[in-house]
PDB file of C-alpha atoms in Angstrom:
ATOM      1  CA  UNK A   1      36.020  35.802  12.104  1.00 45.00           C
ATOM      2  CA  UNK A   2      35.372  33.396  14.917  1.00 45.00           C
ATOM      3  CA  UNK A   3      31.319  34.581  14.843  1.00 46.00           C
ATOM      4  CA  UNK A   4      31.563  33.984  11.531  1.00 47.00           C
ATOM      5  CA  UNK A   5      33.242  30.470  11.792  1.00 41.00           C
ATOM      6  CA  UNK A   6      30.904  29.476  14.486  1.00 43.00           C
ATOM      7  CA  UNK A   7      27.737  30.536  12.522  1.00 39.00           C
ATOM      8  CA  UNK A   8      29.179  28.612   9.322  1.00 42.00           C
ATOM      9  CA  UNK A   9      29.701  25.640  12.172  1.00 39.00           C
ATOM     10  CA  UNK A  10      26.020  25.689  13.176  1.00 37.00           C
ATOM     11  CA  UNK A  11      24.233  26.052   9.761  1.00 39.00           C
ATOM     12  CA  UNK A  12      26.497  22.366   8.661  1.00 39.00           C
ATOM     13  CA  UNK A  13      25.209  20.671  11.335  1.00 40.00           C
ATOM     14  CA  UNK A  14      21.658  22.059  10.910  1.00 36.00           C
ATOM     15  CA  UNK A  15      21.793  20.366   7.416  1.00 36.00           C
ATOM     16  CA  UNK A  16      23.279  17.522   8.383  1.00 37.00           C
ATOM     17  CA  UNK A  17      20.401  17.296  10.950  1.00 36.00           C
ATOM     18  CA  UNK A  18      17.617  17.564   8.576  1.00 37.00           C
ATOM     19  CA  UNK A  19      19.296  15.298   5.832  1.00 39.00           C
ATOM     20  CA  UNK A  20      20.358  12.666   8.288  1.00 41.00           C
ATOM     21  CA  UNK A  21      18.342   8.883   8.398  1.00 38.00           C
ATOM     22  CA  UNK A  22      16.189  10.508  11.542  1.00 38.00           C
ATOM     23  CA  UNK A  23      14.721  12.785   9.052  1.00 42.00           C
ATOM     24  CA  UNK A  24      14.402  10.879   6.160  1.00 45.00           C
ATOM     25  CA  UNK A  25      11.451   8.337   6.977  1.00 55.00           C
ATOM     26  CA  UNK A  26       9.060   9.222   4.470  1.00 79.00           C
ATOM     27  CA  UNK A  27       5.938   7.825   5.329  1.00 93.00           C
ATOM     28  CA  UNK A  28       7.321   5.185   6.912  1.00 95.00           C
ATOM     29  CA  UNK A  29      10.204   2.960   8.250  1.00 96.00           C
ATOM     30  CA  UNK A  30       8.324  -0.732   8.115  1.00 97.00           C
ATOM     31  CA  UNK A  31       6.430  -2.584   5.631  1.00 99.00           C
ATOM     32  CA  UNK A  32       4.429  -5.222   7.184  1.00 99.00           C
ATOM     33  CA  UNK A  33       2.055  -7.469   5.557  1.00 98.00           C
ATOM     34  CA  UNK A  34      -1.782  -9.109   6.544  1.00 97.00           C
ATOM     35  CA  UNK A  35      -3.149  -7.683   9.528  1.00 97.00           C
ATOM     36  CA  UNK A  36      -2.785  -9.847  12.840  1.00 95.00           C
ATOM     37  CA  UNK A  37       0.101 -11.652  11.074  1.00 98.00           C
ATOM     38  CA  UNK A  38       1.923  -8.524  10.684  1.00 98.00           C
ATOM     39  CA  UNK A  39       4.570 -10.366   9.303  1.00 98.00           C
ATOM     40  CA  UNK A  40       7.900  -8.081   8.459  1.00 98.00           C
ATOM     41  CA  UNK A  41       8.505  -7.523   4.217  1.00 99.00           C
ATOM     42  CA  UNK A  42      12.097  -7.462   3.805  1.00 99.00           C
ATOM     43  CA  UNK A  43      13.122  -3.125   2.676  1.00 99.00           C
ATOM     44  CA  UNK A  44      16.639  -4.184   0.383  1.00 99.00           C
ATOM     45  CA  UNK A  45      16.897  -6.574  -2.140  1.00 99.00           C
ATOM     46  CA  UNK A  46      20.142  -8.295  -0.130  1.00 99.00           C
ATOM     47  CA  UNK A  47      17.934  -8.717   2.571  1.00 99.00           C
ATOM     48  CA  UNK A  48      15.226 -10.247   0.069  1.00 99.00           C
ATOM     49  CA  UNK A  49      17.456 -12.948  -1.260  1.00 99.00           C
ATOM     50  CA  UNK A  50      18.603 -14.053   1.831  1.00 99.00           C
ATOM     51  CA  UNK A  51      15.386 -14.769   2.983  1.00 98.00           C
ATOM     52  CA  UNK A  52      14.450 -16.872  -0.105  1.00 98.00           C
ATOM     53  CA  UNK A  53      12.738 -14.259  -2.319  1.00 99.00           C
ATOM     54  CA  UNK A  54      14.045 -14.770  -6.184  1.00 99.00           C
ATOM     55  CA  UNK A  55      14.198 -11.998  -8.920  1.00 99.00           C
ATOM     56  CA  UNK A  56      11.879 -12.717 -11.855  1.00 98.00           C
ATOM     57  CA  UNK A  57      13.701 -11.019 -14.670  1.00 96.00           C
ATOM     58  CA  UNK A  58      17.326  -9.203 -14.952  1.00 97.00           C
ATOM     59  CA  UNK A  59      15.616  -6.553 -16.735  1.00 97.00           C
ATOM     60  CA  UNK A  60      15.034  -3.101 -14.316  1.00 98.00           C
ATOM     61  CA  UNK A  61      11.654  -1.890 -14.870  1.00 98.00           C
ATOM     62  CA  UNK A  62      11.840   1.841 -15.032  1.00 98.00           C
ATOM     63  CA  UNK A  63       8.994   2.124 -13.673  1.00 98.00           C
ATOM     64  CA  UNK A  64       9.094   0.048 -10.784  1.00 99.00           C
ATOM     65  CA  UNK A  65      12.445  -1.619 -10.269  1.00 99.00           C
ATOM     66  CA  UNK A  66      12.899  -5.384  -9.959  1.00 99.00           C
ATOM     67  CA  UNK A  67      10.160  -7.511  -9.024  1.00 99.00           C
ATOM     68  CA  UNK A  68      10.755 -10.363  -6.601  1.00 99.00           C
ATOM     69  CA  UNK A  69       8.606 -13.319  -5.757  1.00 99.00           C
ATOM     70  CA  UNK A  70       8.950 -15.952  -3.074  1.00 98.00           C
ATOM     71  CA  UNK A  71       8.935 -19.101  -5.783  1.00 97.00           C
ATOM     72  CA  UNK A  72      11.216 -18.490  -8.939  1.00 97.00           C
ATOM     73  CA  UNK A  73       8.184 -18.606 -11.267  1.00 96.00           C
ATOM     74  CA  UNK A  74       6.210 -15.671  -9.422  1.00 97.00           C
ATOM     75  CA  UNK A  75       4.031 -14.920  -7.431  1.00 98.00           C
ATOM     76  CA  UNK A  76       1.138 -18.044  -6.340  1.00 97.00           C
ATOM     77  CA  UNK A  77      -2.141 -18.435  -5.214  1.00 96.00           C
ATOM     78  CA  UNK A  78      -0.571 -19.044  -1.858  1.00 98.00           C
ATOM     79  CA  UNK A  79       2.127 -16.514  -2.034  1.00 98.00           C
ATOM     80  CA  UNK A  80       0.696 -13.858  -3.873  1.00 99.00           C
ATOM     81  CA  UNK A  81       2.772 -10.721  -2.964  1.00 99.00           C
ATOM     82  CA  UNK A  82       5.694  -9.402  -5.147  1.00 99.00           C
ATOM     83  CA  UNK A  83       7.866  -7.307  -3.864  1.00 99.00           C
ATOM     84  CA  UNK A  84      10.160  -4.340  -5.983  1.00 99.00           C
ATOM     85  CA  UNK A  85      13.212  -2.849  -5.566  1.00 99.00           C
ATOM     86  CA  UNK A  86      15.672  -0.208  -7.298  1.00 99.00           C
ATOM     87  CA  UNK A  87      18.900  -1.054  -8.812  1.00 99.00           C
ATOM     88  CA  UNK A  88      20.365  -0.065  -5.519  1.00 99.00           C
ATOM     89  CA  UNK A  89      18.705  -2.390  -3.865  1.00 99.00           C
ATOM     90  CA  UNK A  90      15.792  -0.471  -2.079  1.00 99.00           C
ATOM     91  CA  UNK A  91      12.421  -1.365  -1.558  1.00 99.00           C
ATOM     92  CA  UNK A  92       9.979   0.803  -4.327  1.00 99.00           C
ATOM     93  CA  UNK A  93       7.109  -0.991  -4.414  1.00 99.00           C
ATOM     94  CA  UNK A  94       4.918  -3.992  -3.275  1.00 99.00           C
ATOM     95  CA  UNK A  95       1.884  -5.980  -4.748  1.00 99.00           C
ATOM     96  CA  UNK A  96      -0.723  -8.956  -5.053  1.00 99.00           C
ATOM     97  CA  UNK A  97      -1.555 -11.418  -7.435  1.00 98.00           C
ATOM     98  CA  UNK A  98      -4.877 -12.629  -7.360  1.00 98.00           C
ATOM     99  CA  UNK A  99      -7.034 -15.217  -9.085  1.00 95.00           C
ATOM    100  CA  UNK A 100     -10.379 -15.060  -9.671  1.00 91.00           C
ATOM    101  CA  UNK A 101     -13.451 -12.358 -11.507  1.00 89.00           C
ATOM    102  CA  UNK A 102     -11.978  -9.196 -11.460  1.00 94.00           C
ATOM    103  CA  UNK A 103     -14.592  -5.591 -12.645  1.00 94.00           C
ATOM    104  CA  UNK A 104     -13.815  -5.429 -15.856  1.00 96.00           C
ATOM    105  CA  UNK A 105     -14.192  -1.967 -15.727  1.00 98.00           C
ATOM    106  CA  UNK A 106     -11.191  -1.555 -13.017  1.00 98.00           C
ATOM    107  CA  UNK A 107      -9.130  -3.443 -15.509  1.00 98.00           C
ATOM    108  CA  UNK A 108     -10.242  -0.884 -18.169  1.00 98.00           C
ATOM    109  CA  UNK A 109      -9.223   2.054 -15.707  1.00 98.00           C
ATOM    110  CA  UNK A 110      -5.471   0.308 -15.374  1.00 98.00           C
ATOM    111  CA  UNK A 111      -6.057  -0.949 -11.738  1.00 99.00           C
ATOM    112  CA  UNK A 112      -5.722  -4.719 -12.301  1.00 98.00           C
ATOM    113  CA  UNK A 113      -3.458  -5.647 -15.059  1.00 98.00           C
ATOM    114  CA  UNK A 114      -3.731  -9.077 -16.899  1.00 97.00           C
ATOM    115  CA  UNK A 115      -1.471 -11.648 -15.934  1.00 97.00           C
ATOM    116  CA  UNK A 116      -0.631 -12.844 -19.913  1.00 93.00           C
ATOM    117  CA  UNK A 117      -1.283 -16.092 -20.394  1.00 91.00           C
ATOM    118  CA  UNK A 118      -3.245 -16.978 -17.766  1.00 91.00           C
ATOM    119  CA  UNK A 119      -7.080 -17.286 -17.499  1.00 87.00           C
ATOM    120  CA  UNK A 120      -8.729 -14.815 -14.428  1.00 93.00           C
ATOM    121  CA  UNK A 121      -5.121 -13.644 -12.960  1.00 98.00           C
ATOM    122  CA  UNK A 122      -4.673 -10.118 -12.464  1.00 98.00           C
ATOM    123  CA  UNK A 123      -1.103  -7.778 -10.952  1.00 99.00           C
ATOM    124  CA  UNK A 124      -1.344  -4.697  -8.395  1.00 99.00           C
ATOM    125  CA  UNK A 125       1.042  -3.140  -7.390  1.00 99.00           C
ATOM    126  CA  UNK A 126       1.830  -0.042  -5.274  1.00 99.00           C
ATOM    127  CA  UNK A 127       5.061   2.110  -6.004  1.00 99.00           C
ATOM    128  CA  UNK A 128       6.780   3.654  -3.457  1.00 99.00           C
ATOM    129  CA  UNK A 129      10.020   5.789  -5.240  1.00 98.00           C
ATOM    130  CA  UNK A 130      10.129   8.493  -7.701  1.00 98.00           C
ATOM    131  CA  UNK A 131      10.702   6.812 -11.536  1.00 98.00           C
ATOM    132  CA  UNK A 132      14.559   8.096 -11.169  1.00 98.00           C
ATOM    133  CA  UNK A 133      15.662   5.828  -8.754  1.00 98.00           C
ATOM    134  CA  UNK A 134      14.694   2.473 -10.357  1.00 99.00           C
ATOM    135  CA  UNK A 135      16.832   1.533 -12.575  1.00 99.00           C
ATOM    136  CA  UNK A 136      19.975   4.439 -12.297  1.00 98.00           C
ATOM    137  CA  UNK A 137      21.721   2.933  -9.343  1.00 98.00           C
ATOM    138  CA  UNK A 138      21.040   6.041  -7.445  1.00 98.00           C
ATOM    139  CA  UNK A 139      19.673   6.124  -3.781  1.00 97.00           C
ATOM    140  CA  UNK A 140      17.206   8.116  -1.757  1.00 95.00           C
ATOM    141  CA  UNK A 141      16.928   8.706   1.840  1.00 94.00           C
ATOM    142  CA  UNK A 142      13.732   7.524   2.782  1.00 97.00           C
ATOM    143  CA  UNK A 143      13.190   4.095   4.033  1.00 96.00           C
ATOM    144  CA  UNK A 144      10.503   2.600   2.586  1.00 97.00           C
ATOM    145  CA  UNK A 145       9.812   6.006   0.033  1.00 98.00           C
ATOM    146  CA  UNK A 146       8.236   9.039  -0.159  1.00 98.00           C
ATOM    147  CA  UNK A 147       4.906   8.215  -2.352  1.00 98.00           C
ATOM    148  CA  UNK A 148       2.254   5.819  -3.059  1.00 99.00           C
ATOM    149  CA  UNK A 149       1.421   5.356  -6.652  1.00 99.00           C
ATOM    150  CA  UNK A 150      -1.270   2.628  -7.641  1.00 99.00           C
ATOM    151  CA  UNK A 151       0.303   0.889 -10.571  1.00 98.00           C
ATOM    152  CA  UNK A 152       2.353   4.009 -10.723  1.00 97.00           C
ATOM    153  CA  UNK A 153      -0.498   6.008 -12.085  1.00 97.00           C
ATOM    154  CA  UNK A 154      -3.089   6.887  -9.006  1.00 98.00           C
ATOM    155  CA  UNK A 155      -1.633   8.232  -6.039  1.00 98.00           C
ATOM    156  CA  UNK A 156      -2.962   7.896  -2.648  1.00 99.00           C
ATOM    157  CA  UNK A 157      -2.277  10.836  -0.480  1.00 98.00           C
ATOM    158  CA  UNK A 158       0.066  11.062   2.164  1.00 98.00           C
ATOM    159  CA  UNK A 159      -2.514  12.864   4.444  1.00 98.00           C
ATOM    160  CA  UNK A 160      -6.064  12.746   5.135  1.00 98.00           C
ATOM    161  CA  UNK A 161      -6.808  16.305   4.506  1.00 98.00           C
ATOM    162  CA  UNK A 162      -5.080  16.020   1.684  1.00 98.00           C
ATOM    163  CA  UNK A 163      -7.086  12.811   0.747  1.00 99.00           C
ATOM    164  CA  UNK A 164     -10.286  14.150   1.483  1.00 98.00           C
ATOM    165  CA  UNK A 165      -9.706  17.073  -0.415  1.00 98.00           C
ATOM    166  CA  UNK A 166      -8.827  14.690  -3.599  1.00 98.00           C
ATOM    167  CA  UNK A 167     -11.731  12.509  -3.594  1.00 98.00           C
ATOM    168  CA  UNK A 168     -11.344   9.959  -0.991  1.00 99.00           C
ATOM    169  CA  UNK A 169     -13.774   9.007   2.048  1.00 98.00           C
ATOM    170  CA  UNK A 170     -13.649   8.560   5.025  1.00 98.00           C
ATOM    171  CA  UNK A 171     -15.058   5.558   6.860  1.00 98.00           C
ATOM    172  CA  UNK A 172     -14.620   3.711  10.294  1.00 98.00           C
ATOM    173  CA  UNK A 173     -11.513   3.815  12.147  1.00 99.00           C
ATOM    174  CA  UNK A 174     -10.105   0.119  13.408  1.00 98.00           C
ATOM    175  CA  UNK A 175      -7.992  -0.197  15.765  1.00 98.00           C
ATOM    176  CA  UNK A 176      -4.184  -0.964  14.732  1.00 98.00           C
ATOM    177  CA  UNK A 177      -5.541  -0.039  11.185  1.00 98.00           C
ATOM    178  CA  UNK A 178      -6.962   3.590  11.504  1.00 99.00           C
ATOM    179  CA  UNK A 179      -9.278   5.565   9.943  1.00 99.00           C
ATOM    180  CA  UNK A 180     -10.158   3.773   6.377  1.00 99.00           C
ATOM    181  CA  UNK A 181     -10.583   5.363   3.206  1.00 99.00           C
ATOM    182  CA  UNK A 182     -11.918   5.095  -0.143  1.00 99.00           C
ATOM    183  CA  UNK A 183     -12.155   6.547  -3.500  1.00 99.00           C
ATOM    184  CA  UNK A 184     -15.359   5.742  -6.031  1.00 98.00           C
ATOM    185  CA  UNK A 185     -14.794   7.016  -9.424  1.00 98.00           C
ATOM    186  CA  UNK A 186     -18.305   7.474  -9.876  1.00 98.00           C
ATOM    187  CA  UNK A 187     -18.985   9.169  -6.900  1.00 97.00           C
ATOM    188  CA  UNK A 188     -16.697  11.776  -5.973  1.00 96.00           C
ATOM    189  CA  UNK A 189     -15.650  12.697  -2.602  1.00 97.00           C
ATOM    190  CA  UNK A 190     -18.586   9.548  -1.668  1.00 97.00           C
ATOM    191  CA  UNK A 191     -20.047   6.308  -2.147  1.00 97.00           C
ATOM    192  CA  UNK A 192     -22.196   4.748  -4.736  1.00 96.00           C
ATOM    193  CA  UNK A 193     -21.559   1.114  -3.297  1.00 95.00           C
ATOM    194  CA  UNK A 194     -20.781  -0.607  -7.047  1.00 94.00           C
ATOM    195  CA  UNK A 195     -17.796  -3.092  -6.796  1.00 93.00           C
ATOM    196  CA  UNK A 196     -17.312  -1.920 -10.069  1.00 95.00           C
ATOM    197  CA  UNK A 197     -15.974   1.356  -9.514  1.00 97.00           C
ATOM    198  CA  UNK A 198     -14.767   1.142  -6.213  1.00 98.00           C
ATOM    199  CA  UNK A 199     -10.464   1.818  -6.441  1.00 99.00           C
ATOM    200  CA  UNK A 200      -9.208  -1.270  -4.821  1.00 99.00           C
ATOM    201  CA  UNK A 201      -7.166   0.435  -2.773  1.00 99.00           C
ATOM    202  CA  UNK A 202      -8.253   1.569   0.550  1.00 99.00           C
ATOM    203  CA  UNK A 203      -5.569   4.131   2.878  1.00 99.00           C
ATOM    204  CA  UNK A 204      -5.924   4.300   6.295  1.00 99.00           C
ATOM    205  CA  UNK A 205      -4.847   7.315   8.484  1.00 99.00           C
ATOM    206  CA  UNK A 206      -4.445   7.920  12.094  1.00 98.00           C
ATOM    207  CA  UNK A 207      -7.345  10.184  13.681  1.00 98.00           C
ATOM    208  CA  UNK A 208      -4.240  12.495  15.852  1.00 98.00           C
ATOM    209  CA  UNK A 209      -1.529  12.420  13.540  1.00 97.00           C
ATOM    210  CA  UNK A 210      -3.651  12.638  10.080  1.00 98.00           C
ATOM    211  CA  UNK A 211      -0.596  10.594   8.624  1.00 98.00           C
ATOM    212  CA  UNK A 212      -1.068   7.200   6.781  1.00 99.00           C
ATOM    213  CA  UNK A 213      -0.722   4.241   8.654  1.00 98.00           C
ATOM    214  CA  UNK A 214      -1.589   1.497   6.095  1.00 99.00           C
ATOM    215  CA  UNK A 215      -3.238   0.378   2.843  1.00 99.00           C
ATOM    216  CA  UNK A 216      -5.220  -2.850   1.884  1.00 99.00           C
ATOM    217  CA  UNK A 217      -6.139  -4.292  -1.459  1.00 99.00           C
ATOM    218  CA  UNK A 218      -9.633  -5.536  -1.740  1.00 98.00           C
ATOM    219  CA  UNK A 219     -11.147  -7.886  -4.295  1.00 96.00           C
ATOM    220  CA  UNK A 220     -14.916  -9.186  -4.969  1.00 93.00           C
ATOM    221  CA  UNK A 221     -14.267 -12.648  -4.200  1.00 93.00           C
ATOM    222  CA  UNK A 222     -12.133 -15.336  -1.961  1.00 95.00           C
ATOM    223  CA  UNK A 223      -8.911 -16.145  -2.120  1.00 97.00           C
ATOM    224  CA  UNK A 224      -6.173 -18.263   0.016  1.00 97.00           C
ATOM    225  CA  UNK A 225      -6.282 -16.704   3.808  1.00 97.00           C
ATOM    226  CA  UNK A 226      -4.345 -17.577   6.478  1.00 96.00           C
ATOM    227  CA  UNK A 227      -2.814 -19.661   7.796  1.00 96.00           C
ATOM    228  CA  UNK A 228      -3.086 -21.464   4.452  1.00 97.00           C
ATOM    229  CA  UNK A 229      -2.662 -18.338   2.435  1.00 98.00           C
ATOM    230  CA  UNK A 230      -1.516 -14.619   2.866  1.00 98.00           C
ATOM    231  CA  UNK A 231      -4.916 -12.917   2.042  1.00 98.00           C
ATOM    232  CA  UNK A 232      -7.968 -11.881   5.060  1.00 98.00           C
ATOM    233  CA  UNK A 233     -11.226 -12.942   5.069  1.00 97.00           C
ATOM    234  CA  UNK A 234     -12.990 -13.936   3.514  1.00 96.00           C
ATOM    235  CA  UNK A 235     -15.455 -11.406   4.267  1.00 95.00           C
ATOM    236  CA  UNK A 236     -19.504 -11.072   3.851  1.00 94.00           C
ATOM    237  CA  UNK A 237     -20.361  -7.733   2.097  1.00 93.00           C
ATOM    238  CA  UNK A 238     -21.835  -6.977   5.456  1.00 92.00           C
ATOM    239  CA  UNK A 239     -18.583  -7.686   7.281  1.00 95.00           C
ATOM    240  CA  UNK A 240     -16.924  -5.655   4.659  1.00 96.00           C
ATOM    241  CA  UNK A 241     -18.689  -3.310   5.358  1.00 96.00           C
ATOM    242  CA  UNK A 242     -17.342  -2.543   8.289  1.00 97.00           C
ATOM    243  CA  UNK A 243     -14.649  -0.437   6.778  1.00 98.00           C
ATOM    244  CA  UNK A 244     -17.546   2.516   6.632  1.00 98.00           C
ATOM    245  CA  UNK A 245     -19.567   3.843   9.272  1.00 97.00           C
ATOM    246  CA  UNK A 246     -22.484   2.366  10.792  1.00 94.00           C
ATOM    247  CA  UNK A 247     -24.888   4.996   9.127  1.00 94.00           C
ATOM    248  CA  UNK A 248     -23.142   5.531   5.444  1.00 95.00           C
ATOM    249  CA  UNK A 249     -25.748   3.314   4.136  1.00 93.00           C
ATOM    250  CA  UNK A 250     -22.855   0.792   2.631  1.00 94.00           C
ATOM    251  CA  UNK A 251     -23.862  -1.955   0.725  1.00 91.00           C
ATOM    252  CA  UNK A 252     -23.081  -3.599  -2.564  1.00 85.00           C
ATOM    253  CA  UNK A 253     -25.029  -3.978  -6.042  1.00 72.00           C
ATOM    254  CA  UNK A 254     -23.349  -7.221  -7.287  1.00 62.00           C
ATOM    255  CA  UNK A 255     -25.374  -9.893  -4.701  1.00 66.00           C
ATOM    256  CA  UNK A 256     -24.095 -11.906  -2.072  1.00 66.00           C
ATOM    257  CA  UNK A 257     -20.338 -13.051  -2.289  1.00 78.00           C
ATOM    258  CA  UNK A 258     -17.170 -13.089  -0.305  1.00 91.00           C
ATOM    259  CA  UNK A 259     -14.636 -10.335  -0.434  1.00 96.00           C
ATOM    260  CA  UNK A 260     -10.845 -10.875   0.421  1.00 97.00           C
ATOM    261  CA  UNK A 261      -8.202  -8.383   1.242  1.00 98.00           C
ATOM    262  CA  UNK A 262      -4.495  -8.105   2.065  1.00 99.00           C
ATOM    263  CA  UNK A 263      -3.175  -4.942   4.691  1.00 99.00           C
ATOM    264  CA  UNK A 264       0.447  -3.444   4.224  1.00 99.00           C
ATOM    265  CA  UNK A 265       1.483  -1.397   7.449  1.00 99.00           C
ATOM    266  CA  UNK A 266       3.806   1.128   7.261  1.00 99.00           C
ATOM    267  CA  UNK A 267       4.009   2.107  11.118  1.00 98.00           C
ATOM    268  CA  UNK A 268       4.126  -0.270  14.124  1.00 98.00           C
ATOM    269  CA  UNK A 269       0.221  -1.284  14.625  1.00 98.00           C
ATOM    270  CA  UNK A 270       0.708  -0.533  18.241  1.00 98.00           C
ATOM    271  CA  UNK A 271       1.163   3.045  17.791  1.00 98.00           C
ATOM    272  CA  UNK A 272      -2.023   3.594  16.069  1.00 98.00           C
ATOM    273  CA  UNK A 273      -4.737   5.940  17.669  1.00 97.00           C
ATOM    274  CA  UNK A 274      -8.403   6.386  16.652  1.00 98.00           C
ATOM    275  CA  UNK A 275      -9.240   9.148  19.075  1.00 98.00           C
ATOM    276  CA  UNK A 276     -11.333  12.407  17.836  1.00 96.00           C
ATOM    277  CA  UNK A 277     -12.132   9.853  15.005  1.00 97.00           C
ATOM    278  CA  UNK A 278     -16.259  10.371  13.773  1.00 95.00           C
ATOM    279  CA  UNK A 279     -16.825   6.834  14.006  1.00 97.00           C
ATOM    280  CA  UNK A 280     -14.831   3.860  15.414  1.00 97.00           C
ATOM    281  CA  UNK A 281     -15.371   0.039  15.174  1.00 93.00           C
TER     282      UNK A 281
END
């Protein structure tokens, strides 16, 4: 009886254990936006509000949640991101606005959406929650989520094998940023170097762990950086092209222009590694 008792005992807290807020991180416990700024994206809705971000409609999206904005009207040229949240008030997704030519054959393939009613503005967004917990009032243990759904259609893998194996590659690894990724729907697995078909969405992974560290949105043109605005760059294609290695060849069909881009971190920067990467920057 007492072996019995003590065996029930140690199985409870074994669960308890595993279920508990140490184990349920996801991918992440941070969610930190433009690299070098780093600057700390609130994870509840509460938290959101108090910090002057407003919620842009009372309808859930069950899909995505409730979007918030830093200005009432939305997101601006000089505060671009929206942020989303559950009916529970956790963080499921995060997103740009941007403003200027997007591929129209990315907006064809559902990765920039049309902002209606205005002229050259396009959404992104990233979801980070399973559809179940938007709008249901129901919570889930991990932090910041467990997935990462472009638009919540294209995911991007948790893992770099696992996002090699799917189509996605590799490039340089940056410090604080890791080893960058990205996916060309015309050339699977590489590179074809077309603006056009390049998934603006680019995961980066540490070179020990293998686990993602970050994600930036890209875009074929400039927009507000800081310290004005919230976006990098702007960036040459050359410059861009630092993302790849030195010897993939990477360049760009469309001519000379400026790209921007906007990081998300997941991880503290700090804790990054790129050693046993290929190539490093």
């Amino acid at each position: 009886m007492a072996r019995s008792l003590h065996l029930l005992l140690v199985t409870l807290s074994v669960v308890l254990l595993l279920s508990g807020p140490a184990a349920a991180q996801g991918f992440g416990s941070r969610l930190l936006r433009t690299f070098f700024v780093f600057a700390e994206q609130p994870l509840s809705s509460s938290v959101a509000e108090a910090n002057g971000w407003s919620r842009l409609s009372s309808t859930c999206d069950p899909d995505v949640g409730y979007a918030y904005a830093q200005s009432p009207s939305g997101p601006t040229s000089l505060s671009p991101v929206t942020l989303y949240y559950t009916a529970a008030g956790q963080l499921s997704g995060f997103g740009v606005r941007v403003s200027g030519k997007i591929e129209q054959n990315l907006v064809n393939h559902g990765f920039w959406r049309r902002v209606a009613g205005q002229s050259d503005t396009y959404d992104i967004y990233i979801r980070t929650r399973d559809a179940k917990f938007m709008c249901s009032g129901a919570k889930s243990l991990d932090v910041i989520g467990d997935r990462l759904e472009i638009n919540s259609f294209f995911t991007v893998p948790l893992n770099q094998s696992v996002a090699v194996k799917q189509g996605w590659a590799p490039g340089n690894c940056i410090g604080r940023m890791g080893i960058h990724h990205s996916f060309d729907l015309a050339a699977f697995g590489g590179n074809s170097w077309n603006a056009s078909t390049l998934v603006p969405v680019q995961p980066m992974y540490d070179a020990q762990r293998h686990t993602i560290n970050a994600i930036l949105f890209n875009m074929p043109h400039a927009e507000y950086t800081e310290p004005i605005g919230m976006f990098e760059g702007p960036f040459t294609n050359g410059l861009f092209c630092k993302n790849w290695c030195a010897d993939s060849g990477c360049t760009f069909d469309i001519g000379f222009h400026l790209w921007s881009t906007m990081h998300f971190h997941f991880v503290d920067p700090s804790t990054i590694s790129c050693t046993g990467s290929p190539c490093v920057l």
